[in-house]
């Protein structure tokens, strides 16, 4: 249940995509963890990685740290090009009702990430926004956030739940 059994008219592509890396193992690309009670948690995509100064970090790792702050409702982390480090992390944070953005809060979030992940992964910027662009399935659309941050064309936005969230990101930039 829930596992694809093939690609339309392209069996070999399906085998190459999901079954070729390890014998008899379906590699789907989700990054998961199992706790001491045997409960599984989907943490993000294993192929969604930001490379910063030779270190690799998943956006979900950065987001979990930022989201642990009591002032933050949710966040998104993106990688943006940097001539020295290859990429740098930029964070967009949605604050809880009644919490006002401030330089002190921005610094707290930067320091929180740095303390957990190390100096090379300190965010270049922490931006505050009213909402994150999401699909109808509530998945944050990081590619749209990245395109808006870099001033690029947004591409296909047909799966966006709330177009106003894109404006929130653009206003934060």
XYZ file of C-alpha atoms in Angstrom:
173
model
C 0.000 0.000 0.000
C 1.384 3.399 -0.952
C 4.396 2.036 -2.830
C 4.647 2.591 -6.570
C 4.849 -0.593 -8.624
C 6.173 0.933 -11.807
C 6.359 3.866 -14.186
C 3.883 4.093 -17.039
C 5.396 2.248 -20.006
C 8.933 2.433 -18.589
C 9.669 -0.547 -16.335
C 13.451 -0.150 -16.615
C 13.393 3.469 -15.423
C 11.392 2.338 -12.382
C 13.927 -0.422 -11.608
C 16.855 1.958 -12.123
C 15.280 4.657 -9.936
C 14.158 2.588 -6.951
C 15.841 -0.826 -7.024
C 19.355 -0.456 -8.464
C 21.371 0.906 -5.541
C 21.059 -1.988 -3.059
C 20.025 -5.559 -3.849
C 16.401 -6.274 -2.839
C 16.032 -2.845 -1.184
C 13.518 -0.258 -2.367
C 15.284 3.109 -2.085
C 12.603 5.794 -2.095
C 14.622 8.870 -1.083
C 12.877 9.714 2.188
C 15.138 10.340 5.185
C 13.638 8.676 8.258
C 14.509 7.991 11.872
C 13.229 5.352 14.275
C 12.935 6.176 17.975
C 13.423 3.826 20.941
C 9.728 2.855 20.816
C 9.994 1.787 17.188
C 8.077 4.792 15.857
C 9.169 6.088 12.452
C 9.576 9.793 11.656
C 9.965 11.168 8.152
C 12.570 13.936 8.407
C 12.772 14.991 4.792
C 14.301 13.892 1.530
C 17.710 12.244 1.522
C 18.391 13.888 -1.834
C 17.484 17.350 -0.515
C 20.842 18.470 0.840
C 22.561 21.829 1.202
C 26.338 21.648 0.800
C 28.136 24.383 2.756
C 31.944 24.521 2.864
C 32.190 20.758 2.349
C 29.569 19.969 4.985
C 26.158 18.603 4.088
C 22.965 19.432 5.918
C 19.351 18.688 5.157
C 16.924 21.593 5.263
C 14.808 19.525 7.680
C 17.692 19.483 10.180
C 17.983 23.271 10.152
C 14.204 23.690 10.273
C 13.864 21.365 13.278
C 16.375 23.474 15.197
C 14.694 26.766 14.280
C 11.247 25.319 15.026
C 12.411 24.335 18.518
C 12.560 28.032 19.463
C 9.447 29.013 21.440
C 8.790 32.054 19.213
C 8.681 30.080 15.943
C 5.653 28.342 14.434
C 7.397 26.939 11.360
C 10.355 27.605 9.124
C 11.987 26.783 5.818
C 15.705 26.532 5.103
C 17.148 26.945 1.632
C 20.618 26.838 0.149
C 21.771 29.847 -1.839
C 24.950 30.157 -3.915
C 28.094 31.481 -2.272
C 31.411 31.950 -4.103
C 33.520 30.710 -1.169
C 31.352 28.109 0.567
C 29.504 26.734 -2.498
C 26.201 27.474 -0.702
C 24.968 29.180 2.423
C 21.837 28.565 4.459
C 19.022 31.123 4.517
C 16.118 30.611 6.916
C 12.558 31.912 6.611
C 10.681 31.798 9.923
C 6.986 32.253 10.665
C 6.546 33.572 14.189
C 3.829 32.657 16.663
C 0.901 35.003 17.095
C 1.875 38.030 19.165
C 5.632 37.614 18.632
C 7.271 40.551 16.883
C 10.329 40.164 14.655
C 13.466 41.745 16.063
C 17.207 41.771 15.560
C 17.588 40.043 18.939
C 15.320 37.194 17.822
C 17.145 36.954 14.496
C 20.455 36.658 16.372
C 18.999 34.046 18.751
C 17.917 31.880 15.828
C 21.291 32.224 14.081
C 23.082 31.288 17.311
C 20.737 28.351 17.919
C 21.545 26.852 14.514
C 25.265 27.574 14.934
C 25.356 25.916 18.368
C 23.733 22.745 17.004
C 25.379 22.449 13.584
C 28.638 24.398 13.839
C 29.959 27.727 12.615
C 30.138 26.835 8.891
C 26.367 26.237 8.870
C 25.424 29.506 10.548
C 22.629 30.983 8.421
C 23.619 33.829 6.136
C 20.260 35.375 6.954
C 17.134 34.733 8.959
C 14.076 36.302 7.352
C 10.712 36.673 9.062
C 7.569 36.135 7.006
C 3.839 35.825 7.590
C 3.473 32.466 5.800
C 5.343 29.855 3.791
C 4.180 28.812 0.315
C 2.725 25.306 0.481
C 1.063 22.782 -1.766
C -2.497 21.666 -1.167
C -0.954 18.758 0.763
C 0.732 21.264 3.137
C 4.238 20.585 1.812
C 6.457 23.684 1.935
C 7.599 24.642 -1.569
C 11.282 25.389 -0.963
C 12.015 25.822 -4.668
C 9.585 28.767 -4.782
C 11.139 30.285 -1.657
C 14.601 29.923 -3.194
C 13.512 31.426 -6.527
C 11.850 34.379 -4.763
C 14.956 34.966 -2.623
C 17.240 34.883 -5.668
C 14.903 37.049 -7.761
C 14.335 34.263 -10.281
C 11.191 33.174 -12.092
C 9.004 31.112 -9.768
C 8.200 28.441 -12.331
C 5.061 26.323 -12.033
C 2.914 27.570 -9.151
C -0.233 25.625 -10.044
C 0.010 23.447 -6.925
C 0.240 26.427 -4.543
C -2.470 26.491 -1.894
C -2.160 30.221 -1.132
C -0.548 32.604 -3.614
C -0.391 35.203 -0.830
C 2.360 33.162 0.811
C 4.630 33.927 -2.147
C 4.035 37.634 -1.555
C 4.935 37.087 2.118
C 8.278 35.592 1.066
C 8.919 38.345 -1.483
C 8.121 40.981 1.155
C 10.598 39.340 3.530
C 13.301 39.603 0.882
